[in-house]
Tab-separated table of C-alpha atoms (C1' of nucleotides) in Angstrom:
chain	number	residue	atom	x	y	z
T	1	MET	CA	-34.482	-30.249	-11.234
T	2	ARG	CA	-34.827	-33.528	-9.337
T	3	VAL	CA	-35.087	-35.739	-12.383
T	4	PRO	CA	-33.242	-34.256	-15.352
T	5	LYS	CA	-35.452	-33.047	-18.158
T	6	ARG	CA	-34.062	-35.448	-20.720
T	7	GLU	CA	-34.731	-38.465	-18.497
T	8	ARG	CA	-38.268	-37.319	-17.747
T	9	GLN	CA	-39.002	-36.950	-21.445
T	10	ARG	CA	-37.700	-40.448	-22.083
T	11	GLN	CA	-39.992	-41.824	-19.401
T	12	LEU	CA	-42.847	-39.743	-20.766
T	13	GLU	CA	-42.459	-41.316	-24.185
T	14	MET	CA	-42.437	-44.776	-22.652
T	15	SER	CA	-45.497	-44.070	-20.524
T	16	LEU	CA	-47.499	-42.903	-23.504
T	17	GLU	CA	-46.274	-45.749	-25.655
T	18	GLN	CA	-47.650	-48.144	-23.118
T	19	ASN	CA	-50.788	-46.157	-22.292
T	20	PRO	CA	-51.809	-43.515	-24.820
T	21	PHE	CA	-54.916	-42.654	-22.795
T	22	LEU	CA	-53.158	-40.430	-20.251
T	23	THR	CA	-54.080	-36.737	-20.206
T	24	ASP	CA	-51.517	-34.012	-19.598
T	25	GLU	CA	-52.972	-33.490	-16.147
T	26	GLU	CA	-52.584	-37.150	-15.204
T	27	LEU	CA	-49.046	-37.097	-16.543
T	28	SER	CA	-48.229	-33.951	-14.571
T	29	LYS	CA	-49.218	-35.741	-11.383
T	30	GLN	CA	-47.281	-38.848	-12.348
T	31	PHE	CA	-44.092	-36.873	-12.937
T	32	LYS	CA	-44.762	-34.259	-10.251
T	33	VAL	CA	-44.370	-31.317	-12.593
T	34	SER	CA	-46.843	-28.753	-13.881
T	35	VAL	CA	-49.168	-29.383	-16.785
T	36	GLN	CA	-47.269	-26.756	-18.761
T	37	THR	CA	-44.037	-28.667	-18.406
T	38	ILE	CA	-45.700	-31.768	-19.762
T	39	ARG	CA	-46.980	-29.728	-22.698
T	40	LEU	CA	-43.484	-28.400	-23.401
T	41	ASP	CA	-42.105	-31.923	-23.161
T	42	ARG	CA	-44.646	-33.237	-25.613
T	43	LEU	CA	-43.865	-30.326	-27.913
T	44	GLU	CA	-40.131	-31.051	-27.817
T	45	CYS	CA	-40.656	-34.774	-28.343
T	46	GLY	CA	-43.242	-34.286	-31.043
T	47	ILE	CA	-45.888	-36.241	-29.145
T	48	PRO	CA	-49.425	-35.288	-30.185
T	49	GLU	CA	-52.229	-34.548	-27.759
T	50	LEU	CA	-54.480	-37.202	-26.235
T	51	ARG	CA	-57.203	-36.884	-28.847
T	52	GLU	CA	-54.815	-37.229	-31.750
T	53	ARG	CA	-53.183	-40.221	-30.097
T	54	LEU	CA	-56.518	-41.951	-29.654
T	55	LYS	CA	-57.436	-41.144	-33.221
T	56	THR	CA	-54.357	-42.894	-34.598
T	57	VAL	CA	-54.709	-45.863	-32.266
T	58	ALA	CA	-58.364	-46.206	-33.250
T	59	ALA	CA	-57.474	-45.934	-36.923
T	60	ARG	CA	-55.017	-48.776	-36.475
T	61	THR	CA	-57.793	-50.917	-34.991
T	62	MET	CA	-60.234	-50.272	-37.756
T	63	ASP	CA	-57.567	-51.090	-40.305
T	64	ALA	CA	-56.676	-54.339	-38.566
T	65	GLU	CA	-60.310	-55.301	-38.155
T	66	VAL	CA	-61.136	-54.678	-41.769
T	67	LYS	CA	-58.166	-56.788	-42.782
T	68	SER	CA	-59.048	-59.636	-40.452
T	69	LEU	CA	-62.612	-59.457	-41.704
T	70	GLN	CA	-61.534	-59.659	-45.299
T	71	SER	CA	-59.215	-62.539	-44.646
T	72	ASP	CA	-61.791	-64.158	-42.434
T	73	GLU	CA	-62.703	-67.042	-44.642
T	74	VAL	CA	-59.557	-67.376	-46.700
T	75	ILE	CA	-55.988	-66.971	-45.539
T	76	GLY	CA	-54.072	-65.379	-48.381
T	77	ASP	CA	-55.596	-63.693	-51.418
T	78	ILE	CA	-57.142	-65.858	-54.058
T	79	ILE	CA	-55.905	-64.586	-57.407
T	80	ASP	CA	-57.336	-67.259	-59.662
T	81	ILE	CA	-60.041	-69.847	-59.238
T	82	GLU	CA	-61.909	-72.348	-61.341
T	83	LEU	CA	-64.451	-73.966	-59.057
T	84	ASP	CA	-64.089	-77.691	-58.412
T	85	LYS	CA	-60.911	-77.703	-60.482
T	86	ARG	CA	-58.076	-75.470	-59.332
T	87	ALA	CA	-57.251	-72.271	-57.464
T	88	VAL	CA	-54.254	-70.079	-56.726
T	89	SER	CA	-53.656	-67.820	-53.747
T	90	ILE	CA	-50.799	-65.632	-52.586
T	91	PHE	CA	-49.782	-65.000	-49.019
T	92	ASP	CA	-47.160	-62.466	-48.000
T	93	VAL	CA	-45.251	-63.596	-44.940
T	94	SER	CA	-44.584	-60.812	-42.450
T	95	ASP	CA	-42.861	-60.612	-39.100
T	96	ASP	CA	-46.171	-61.538	-37.511
T	97	HIS	CA	-46.011	-65.000	-39.008
T	98	VAL	CA	-42.542	-66.130	-37.988
T	99	PHE	CA	-40.915	-67.457	-34.858
T	100	GLN	CA	-39.167	-64.604	-33.088
T	101	ARG	CA	-36.206	-66.812	-32.384
T	102	ASN	CA	-35.240	-67.838	-35.867
T	103	GLY	CA	-37.401	-65.822	-38.272
T	104	ILE	CA	-38.904	-68.948	-39.838
T	105	ALA	CA	-42.601	-68.971	-40.687
T	106	ARG	CA	-44.725	-71.007	-38.329
T	107	GLY	CA	-46.201	-74.082	-39.932
T	108	HIS	CA	-49.800	-73.299	-39.246
T	109	HIS	CA	-49.761	-70.261	-41.495
T	110	LEU	CA	-48.694	-72.317	-44.473
T	111	PHE	CA	-51.257	-74.901	-43.500
T	112	ALA	CA	-53.946	-72.241	-43.126
T	113	GLN	CA	-53.290	-70.845	-46.584
T	114	ALA	CA	-53.346	-74.304	-48.168
T	115	ASN	CA	-56.324	-75.545	-46.183
T	116	SER	CA	-58.488	-72.511	-46.791
T	117	LEU	CA	-57.628	-72.679	-50.466
T	118	ALA	CA	-58.688	-76.327	-50.491
T	119	VAL	CA	-61.992	-75.288	-48.921
T	120	ALA	CA	-62.468	-72.413	-51.354
T	121	VAL	CA	-61.808	-74.410	-54.499
T	122	LEU	CA	-64.706	-76.685	-53.686
T	123	ASP	CA	-67.946	-74.990	-54.596
T	124	ASP	CA	-69.591	-76.088	-51.396
T	125	ASP	CA	-70.944	-74.327	-48.348
T	126	LEU	CA	-69.907	-77.061	-46.003
T	127	ALA	CA	-66.590	-78.446	-47.160
T	128	LEU	CA	-64.615	-79.764	-44.205
T	129	THR	CA	-61.149	-81.212	-43.961
T	130	VAL	CA	-61.123	-84.865	-42.957
T	131	THR	CA	-57.521	-85.900	-43.368
T	132	SER	CA	-54.418	-84.214	-44.613
T	133	THR	CA	-50.795	-85.017	-45.136
T	134	LEU	CA	-48.314	-82.180	-45.172
T	135	ASN	CA	-44.714	-81.707	-46.106
T	136	PHE	CA	-42.803	-78.668	-45.005
T	137	LEU	CA	-39.934	-78.810	-47.440
T	138	LYS	CA	-38.077	-75.569	-47.022
T	139	PRO	CA	-38.152	-72.882	-44.348
T	140	VAL	CA	-40.157	-69.805	-45.306
T	141	LYS	CA	-38.939	-66.424	-44.066
T	142	SER	CA	-40.517	-63.058	-43.401
T	143	GLY	CA	-40.900	-61.149	-46.654
T	144	ASP	CA	-41.416	-64.257	-48.740
T	145	ARG	CA	-44.423	-64.382	-51.041
T	146	VAL	CA	-45.952	-67.828	-50.902
T	147	ILE	CA	-47.979	-68.923	-53.914
T	148	ALA	CA	-50.283	-71.866	-53.254
T	149	ARG	CA	-51.760	-73.842	-56.118
T	150	ALA	CA	-54.640	-76.174	-55.383
T	151	THR	CA	-55.861	-78.833	-57.782
T	152	VAL	CA	-58.855	-81.063	-57.284
T	153	ASP	CA	-58.047	-84.702	-57.951
T	154	LYS	CA	-61.172	-85.857	-59.747
T	155	SER	CA	-60.023	-89.422	-60.298
T	156	ARG	CA	-59.924	-90.251	-56.598
T	157	SER	CA	-63.013	-88.269	-55.601
T	158	ASN	CA	-66.557	-89.466	-55.195
T	159	ASP	CA	-69.783	-87.798	-54.099
T	160	LYS	CA	-68.817	-87.496	-50.440
T	161	ARG	CA	-65.029	-87.326	-50.582
T	162	THR	CA	-62.879	-84.987	-52.616
T	163	TYR	CA	-59.095	-84.927	-52.787
T	164	VAL	CA	-57.308	-81.619	-53.179
T	165	GLU	CA	-53.593	-81.260	-53.643
T	166	VAL	CA	-51.855	-78.022	-52.774
T	167	ILE	CA	-48.341	-77.053	-53.722
T	168	SER	CA	-46.904	-73.854	-52.243
T	169	THR	CA	-43.870	-72.185	-53.741
T	170	VAL	CA	-41.625	-69.230	-53.027
T	171	GLU	CA	-39.816	-67.938	-56.094
T	172	ASN	CA	-40.565	-71.131	-57.986
T	173	GLU	CA	-39.148	-73.330	-55.250
T	174	THR	CA	-41.579	-75.677	-53.588
T	175	VAL	CA	-41.686	-74.982	-49.858
T	176	PHE	CA	-44.769	-76.934	-48.877
T	177	THR	CA	-47.063	-79.605	-50.232
T	178	GLY	CA	-50.331	-80.784	-48.780
T	179	GLU	CA	-52.902	-83.384	-49.642
T	180	PHE	CA	-56.370	-82.762	-48.303
T	181	GLN	CA	-59.220	-85.174	-48.159
T	182	MET	CA	-62.352	-83.081	-47.960
T	183	TYR	CA	-65.857	-83.947	-46.879
T	184	GLN	CA	-68.694	-82.338	-48.778
T	185	THR	CA	-72.111	-82.227	-47.187
T	186	THR	CA	-74.081	-80.529	-49.895
T	187	ASP	CA	-76.023	-82.863	-52.100
T	188	HIS	CA	-74.902	-81.654	-55.503
T	189	SER	CA	-77.749	-83.407	-57.294
T	190	ARG	CA	-80.180	-80.877	-55.846
T	191	ARG	CA	-77.948	-77.811	-55.582
T	192	GLU	CA	-80.444	-75.552	-57.352
T	193	ILE	CA	-82.744	-74.401	-54.596
J	1	MET	CA	-89.522	-34.910	-43.288
J	2	ARG	CA	-88.078	-36.295	-46.517
J	3	VAL	CA	-86.531	-39.352	-44.983
J	4	PRO	CA	-88.476	-40.531	-41.929
J	5	LYS	CA	-86.716	-40.067	-38.629
J	6	ARG	CA	-86.580	-43.746	-37.803
J	7	GLU	CA	-84.954	-44.602	-41.120
J	8	ARG	CA	-82.396	-41.812	-40.743
J	9	GLN	CA	-81.456	-43.078	-37.302
J	10	ARG	CA	-80.994	-46.572	-38.649
J	11	GLN	CA	-78.675	-45.261	-41.339
J	12	LEU	CA	-76.881	-43.153	-38.755
J	13	GLU	CA	-76.120	-46.184	-36.666
J	14	MET	CA	-74.814	-48.035	-39.690
J	15	SER	CA	-72.674	-45.103	-40.781
J	16	LEU	CA	-71.041	-44.822	-37.385
J	17	GLU	CA	-70.619	-48.556	-37.103
J	18	GLN	CA	-68.662	-48.481	-40.295
J	19	ASN	CA	-66.826	-45.209	-39.626
J	20	PRO	CA	-66.793	-44.044	-36.004
J	21	PHE	CA	-64.618	-41.045	-36.914
J	22	LEU	CA	-67.470	-38.888	-38.219
J	23	THR	CA	-68.267	-35.693	-36.293
J	24	ASP	CA	-71.816	-34.471	-35.806
J	25	GLU	CA	-71.160	-31.733	-38.324
J	26	GLU	CA	-70.020	-34.175	-40.989
J	27	LEU	CA	-73.036	-36.341	-40.267
J	28	SER	CA	-75.381	-33.355	-40.509
J	29	LYS	CA	-74.075	-32.683	-44.022
J	30	GLN	CA	-74.342	-36.331	-44.957
J	31	PHE	CA	-77.993	-36.531	-43.898
J	32	LYS	CA	-78.848	-32.922	-44.825
J	33	VAL	CA	-80.208	-32.076	-41.391
J	34	SER	CA	-78.984	-29.729	-38.697
J	35	VAL	CA	-76.286	-30.623	-36.221
J	36	GLN	CA	-78.882	-30.494	-33.466
J	37	THR	CA	-80.968	-33.152	-35.131
J	38	ILE	CA	-77.952	-35.409	-35.310
J	39	ARG	CA	-77.360	-34.805	-31.603
J	40	LEU	CA	-80.955	-35.694	-30.791
J	41	ASP	CA	-80.675	-38.808	-32.917
J	42	ARG	CA	-77.532	-39.918	-31.141
J	43	LEU	CA	-79.201	-39.229	-27.824
J	44	GLU	CA	-82.221	-41.350	-28.740
J	45	CYS	CA	-80.083	-44.161	-30.075
J	46	GLY	CA	-77.662	-44.013	-27.184
J	47	ILE	CA	-74.677	-43.397	-29.457
J	48	PRO	CA	-71.830	-41.679	-27.619
J	49	GLU	CA	-69.933	-38.691	-28.949
J	50	LEU	CA	-66.960	-38.915	-31.283
J	51	ARG	CA	-64.316	-38.838	-28.561
J	52	GLU	CA	-65.956	-41.590	-26.551
J	53	ARG	CA	-66.318	-43.678	-29.672
J	54	LEU	CA	-62.649	-43.314	-30.504
J	55	LYS	CA	-61.726	-44.114	-26.927
J	56	THR	CA	-63.544	-47.448	-26.997
J	57	VAL	CA	-62.247	-48.343	-30.442
J	58	ALA	CA	-58.710	-47.529	-29.317
J	59	ALA	CA	-59.183	-49.556	-26.142
J	60	ARG	CA	-60.206	-52.506	-28.254
J	61	THR	CA	-56.880	-52.312	-30.093
J	62	MET	CA	-54.750	-52.189	-27.009
J	63	ASP	CA	-56.579	-55.191	-25.680
J	64	ALA	CA	-56.181	-57.144	-28.906
J	65	GLU	CA	-52.504	-56.293	-29.168
J	66	VAL	CA	-51.787	-57.524	-25.693
J	67	LYS	CA	-53.652	-60.736	-26.380
J	68	SER	CA	-51.924	-61.449	-29.684
J	69	LEU	CA	-48.616	-60.763	-28.004
J	70	GLN	CA	-49.333	-63.262	-25.277
J	71	SER	CA	-50.423	-66.002	-27.620
J	72	ASP	CA	-47.537	-65.322	-29.927
J	73	GLU	CA	-45.531	-68.496	-29.652
J	74	VAL	CA	-48.077	-71.082	-28.571
J	75	ILE	CA	-51.685	-71.394	-29.673
J	76	GLY	CA	-53.628	-72.570	-26.657
J	77	ASP	CA	-52.402	-72.613	-23.069
J	78	ILE	CA	-49.917	-75.251	-22.070
J	79	ILE	CA	-51.113	-76.694	-18.784
J	80	ASP	CA	-48.634	-79.509	-18.379
J	81	ILE	CA	-45.299	-80.260	-19.941
J	82	GLU	CA	-42.461	-82.703	-19.523
J	83	LEU	CA	-39.815	-81.704	-22.024
J	84	ASP	CA	-38.990	-84.206	-24.769
J	85	LYS	CA	-41.713	-86.495	-23.451
J	86	ARG	CA	-45.236	-85.122	-23.384
J	87	ALA	CA	-47.305	-81.948	-23.095
J	88	VAL	CA	-50.924	-80.898	-22.733
J	89	SER	CA	-52.580	-77.692	-23.855
J	90	ILE	CA	-56.114	-76.364	-23.808
J	91	PHE	CA	-57.692	-74.136	-26.401
J	92	ASP	CA	-61.098	-72.548	-26.044
J	93	VAL	CA	-62.851	-72.234	-29.363
J	94	SER	CA	-64.697	-68.950	-29.822
J	95	ASP	CA	-66.752	-67.408	-32.585
J	96	ASP	CA	-63.519	-66.056	-34.034
J	97	HIS	CA	-62.344	-69.553	-34.877
J	98	VAL	CA	-65.326	-70.944	-36.741
J	99	PHE	CA	-66.769	-70.661	-40.216
J	100	GLN	CA	-69.555	-68.116	-40.171
J	101	ARG	CA	-71.680	-70.332	-42.361
J	102	ASN	CA	-71.838	-73.440	-40.263
J	103	GLY	CA	-70.202	-72.629	-36.920
J	104	ILE	CA	-67.570	-75.354	-37.311
J	105	ALA	CA	-64.020	-74.607	-36.237
J	106	ARG	CA	-61.636	-74.007	-39.073
J	107	GLY	CA	-59.039	-76.706	-39.416
J	108	HIS	CA	-56.015	-74.523	-39.105
J	109	HIS	CA	-56.822	-73.615	-35.527
J	110	LEU	CA	-56.793	-77.241	-34.450
J	111	PHE	CA	-53.639	-77.706	-36.471
J	112	ALA	CA	-52.071	-74.611	-34.913
J	113	GLN	CA	-52.748	-75.842	-31.400
J	114	ALA	CA	-51.346	-79.279	-32.150
J	115	ASN	CA	-48.373	-78.033	-34.132
J	116	SER	CA	-47.317	-75.425	-31.636
J	117	LEU	CA	-47.625	-78.001	-28.872
J	118	ALA	CA	-45.416	-80.339	-30.876
J	119	VAL	CA	-42.845	-77.549	-31.174
J	120	ALA	CA	-43.097	-76.710	-27.488
J	121	VAL	CA	-42.674	-80.254	-26.217
J	122	LEU	CA	-39.290	-80.477	-27.897
J	123	ASP	CA	-36.742	-78.676	-25.813
J	124	ASP	CA	-35.192	-77.085	-28.853
J	125	ASP	CA	-34.855	-73.536	-30.091
J	126	LEU	CA	-35.209	-74.498	-33.698
J	127	ALA	CA	-37.690	-77.341	-33.931
J	128	LEU	CA	-39.444	-77.237	-37.291
J	129	THR	CA	-42.219	-79.340	-38.723
J	130	VAL	CA	-41.136	-81.453	-41.677
J	131	THR	CA	-44.115	-83.661	-42.343
J	132	SER	CA	-47.431	-84.198	-40.720
J	133	THR	CA	-50.490	-86.295	-41.176
J	134	LEU	CA	-53.756	-85.062	-39.756
J	135	ASN	CA	-57.177	-86.460	-39.124
J	136	PHE	CA	-60.121	-84.222	-38.434
J	137	LEU	CA	-62.468	-86.745	-36.869
J	138	LYS	CA	-65.321	-84.705	-35.504
J	139	PRO	CA	-66.464	-81.127	-36.066
J	140	VAL	CA	-65.512	-78.739	-33.275
J	141	LYS	CA	-67.911	-75.934	-32.424
J	142	SER	CA	-67.649	-72.534	-30.828
J	143	GLY	CA	-67.557	-72.872	-27.054
J	144	ASP	CA	-65.788	-76.237	-27.134
J	145	ARG	CA	-62.665	-76.659	-25.017
J	146	VAL	CA	-60.107	-78.607	-26.980
J	147	ILE	CA	-57.501	-80.499	-24.984
J	148	ALA	CA	-54.441	-81.503	-26.998
J	149	ARG	CA	-52.060	-84.160	-25.695
J	150	ALA	CA	-48.678	-84.485	-27.337
J	151	THR	CA	-46.370	-87.437	-26.843
J	152	VAL	CA	-42.867	-87.797	-28.212
J	153	ASP	CA	-42.343	-91.128	-29.909
J	154	LYS	CA	-38.819	-91.989	-28.794
J	155	SER	CA	-38.644	-95.315	-30.589
J	156	ARG	CA	-38.911	-93.800	-34.039
J	157	SER	CA	-36.788	-90.718	-33.337
J	158	ASN	CA	-33.111	-90.170	-33.980
J	159	ASP	CA	-30.773	-87.226	-33.513
J	160	LYS	CA	-32.219	-85.199	-36.389
J	161	ARG	CA	-35.797	-86.407	-36.581
J	162	THR	CA	-38.337	-86.600	-33.822
J	163	TYR	CA	-41.876	-87.918	-34.068
J	164	VAL	CA	-44.603	-86.302	-32.011
J	165	GLU	CA	-48.145	-87.555	-31.825
J	166	VAL	CA	-50.963	-85.233	-30.831
J	167	ILE	CA	-54.461	-86.250	-29.873
J	168	SER	CA	-57.044	-83.526	-29.341
J	169	THR	CA	-60.265	-84.179	-27.489
J	170	VAL	CA	-63.445	-82.353	-26.595
J	171	GLU	CA	-65.200	-83.798	-23.571
J	172	ASN	CA	-63.225	-87.020	-23.834
J	173	GLU	CA	-64.130	-87.512	-27.473
J	174	THR	CA	-61.249	-87.450	-29.919
J	175	VAL	CA	-61.810	-84.717	-32.487
J	176	PHE	CA	-58.404	-84.534	-34.094
J	177	THR	CA	-55.196	-86.532	-34.322
J	178	GLY	CA	-51.911	-85.458	-35.811
J	179	GLU	CA	-48.552	-87.010	-36.345
J	180	PHE	CA	-45.670	-84.603	-36.682
J	181	GLN	CA	-42.208	-85.362	-37.881
J	182	MET	CA	-40.008	-82.642	-36.460
J	183	TYR	CA	-36.580	-81.468	-37.467
J	184	GLN	CA	-34.227	-80.442	-34.696
J	185	THR	CA	-31.268	-78.280	-35.562
J	186	THR	CA	-29.647	-77.928	-32.186
J	187	ASP	CA	-26.782	-80.318	-31.620
J	188	HIS	CA	-27.864	-81.817	-28.318
J	189	SER	CA	-24.384	-83.144	-27.554
J	190	ARG	CA	-23.212	-79.566	-26.944
J	191	ARG	CA	-26.383	-77.972	-25.643
J	192	GLU	CA	-24.663	-76.371	-22.663
J	193	ILE	CA	-23.319	-73.112	-24.052
S	1	DA	C1'	-109.220	-23.039	-41.028
S	2	DC	C1'	-107.665	-24.033	-36.407
S	3	DT	C1'	-105.261	-26.826	-33.124
S	4	DG	C1'	-102.125	-30.217	-31.325
S	5	DG	C1'	-98.166	-32.831	-31.406
S	6	DT	C1'	-94.030	-34.311	-33.268
S	7	DA	C1'	-89.844	-33.026	-35.648
S	8	DT	C1'	-86.552	-29.866	-36.546
S	9	DT	C1'	-83.744	-25.907	-35.961
S	10	DA	C1'	-81.489	-22.080	-33.433
S	11	DG	C1'	-79.143	-20.233	-29.716
S	12	DT	C1'	-76.902	-19.961	-25.265
S	13	DA	C1'	-73.965	-21.439	-21.411
S	14	DC	C1'	-70.711	-24.674	-20.213
S	15	DC	C1'	-66.995	-28.527	-20.334
S	16	DA	C1'	-62.582	-31.195	-21.412
S	17	DA	C1'	-58.378	-31.189	-23.251
S	18	DG	C1'	-56.041	-29.196	-25.589
S	19	DT	C1'	-52.741	-25.031	-28.700
S	20	DG	C1'	-50.175	-20.731	-28.728
S	21	DC	C1'	-48.433	-17.123	-26.621
S	22	DT	C1'	-46.382	-13.983	-23.002
S	23	DA	C1'	-44.677	-13.233	-18.591
S	24	DA	C1'	-43.005	-14.376	-14.224
S	25	DT	C1'	-40.228	-17.199	-11.221
S	26	DC	C1'	-36.870	-20.614	-9.818
S	27	DC	C1'	-32.474	-22.560	-9.416
S	28	DG	C1'	-27.766	-23.782	-10.227
S	29	DG	C1'	-23.166	-22.718	-11.791
S	30	DA	C1'	-19.207	-19.511	-13.351
Y	1	DT	C1'	-24.091	-11.742	-8.102
Y	2	DC	C1'	-25.867	-12.344	-12.519
Y	3	DC	C1'	-27.096	-15.238	-16.606
Y	4	DG	C1'	-29.732	-18.744	-18.819
Y	5	DG	C1'	-32.224	-22.733	-19.170
Y	6	DA	C1'	-36.141	-24.912	-16.848
Y	7	DT	C1'	-40.319	-24.424	-14.936
Y	8	DT	C1'	-44.676	-22.436	-13.827
Y	9	DA	C1'	-48.682	-19.276	-14.417
Y	10	DG	C1'	-52.149	-17.008	-16.937
Y	11	DC	C1'	-54.996	-15.797	-20.750
Y	12	DA	C1'	-57.261	-16.109	-25.284
Y	13	DC	C1'	-58.794	-19.308	-28.477
Y	14	DT	C1'	-60.155	-24.118	-30.646
Y	15	DT	C1'	-62.880	-28.601	-31.218
Y	16	DG	C1'	-66.439	-31.280	-30.503
Y	17	DG	C1'	-69.113	-31.891	-27.804
Y	18	DT	C1'	-73.464	-31.720	-23.419
Y	19	DA	C1'	-77.584	-29.680	-21.485
Y	20	DC	C1'	-81.078	-26.864	-21.869
Y	21	DT	C1'	-84.604	-23.487	-23.735
Y	22	DA	C1'	-87.105	-21.379	-27.262
Y	23	DA	C1'	-88.705	-20.845	-31.741
Y	24	DT	C1'	-90.383	-22.795	-36.033
Y	25	DA	C1'	-92.055	-26.084	-39.369
Y	26	DC	C1'	-95.031	-29.490	-40.838
Y	27	DC	C1'	-98.664	-32.710	-40.941
Y	28	DA	C1'	-103.039	-34.841	-39.501
Y	29	DG	C1'	-107.581	-34.736	-37.535
Y	30	DT	C1'	-111.681	-32.404	-36.701
DNA sequence: ACTGGTATTAGTACCAAGTGCTAATCCGGA
DNA sequence: TCCGGATTAGCACTTGGTACTAATACCAGT
């Protein structure tokens, strides 16, 4: 009993956490014990076999990829839209979106939600942001649900430039405002192709 | 030969693309052919077996997780920094960062690079963006290397507000400029703790 | 109707990486 | 010295395959 059992099992869990691809045989060499011991250790720690581990890791990937695919064009979920007029999207802030140090959401996520909503509200294949002015009014934390409301400012817009205003709130408090000047390339006079 | 072989193989590839977790037996039921036929199809199409498929999918995850961990705090790589004065970062635009429709980089990536550089240049644990004004001057495409240069504007700054200007270029052409008004919470008079 | 060729199916031996179980052995402390 | 937990060994069985051979099935052309 060179290394005590308990310590070996702790290390085993860490090894597999970091690299789930190790077989029992490889582990037995790493820890200089028999394959059977590794099996008993896994049994006691409730660690599944290689194939099951890979299955869950792979499932995680697919899930993440589907999500990132869905949210590819728009950050946040659009819950209401009236093209060329207004749109609303919600974005749930998670731990992935905040600074580790202080738990405050990183600005570019709020920007991304607002900006992609500004793009979406314009019924145009090639809407691009030209200029924007942003105000980060109140820190947003993990767990917050940010609701962004975009409105197209018709009065200031012309055929090549459109102004979109976005106001983002958390529990009815405004946390962010943004004004986006968008460039539209599509010639709307001959949209019907 | 209800469904022609070639067509079945095409569908097989699509099925596995979408759900790599299917065993040959499940596939044989889905296509109403024998397991052997499925095996032959996989062989002809060069599709590996279930376990190999899961292994590669799982590997993809691990890779992605490491990457997202690395790029957690700063978007782009900081290549030069002089705290509270200036900083430079580079960001390579890939297919992941552009609109599928037109291949133009989505605004929030340029913003994210600039904003995180503005945060990084301030030697402060709690620097937050208060206001920013952005100009997207020229479309950025996949493959472009964006160099962002941040400079702290001392003249306009005081103890609670700092102004940072960021200019991003691609091959010496300015593609984006941003002005960030940052809020610093740390009391610099008693920074040594 | 016969023949040829492709497609499909069936069956066998074998492999990796396990589970589940029993049995033997080791090793350290009271 | 003897007990008991820890370790190791061995065997049967499982999944989801590979690799290979042999038998059918089916369809077209002559």
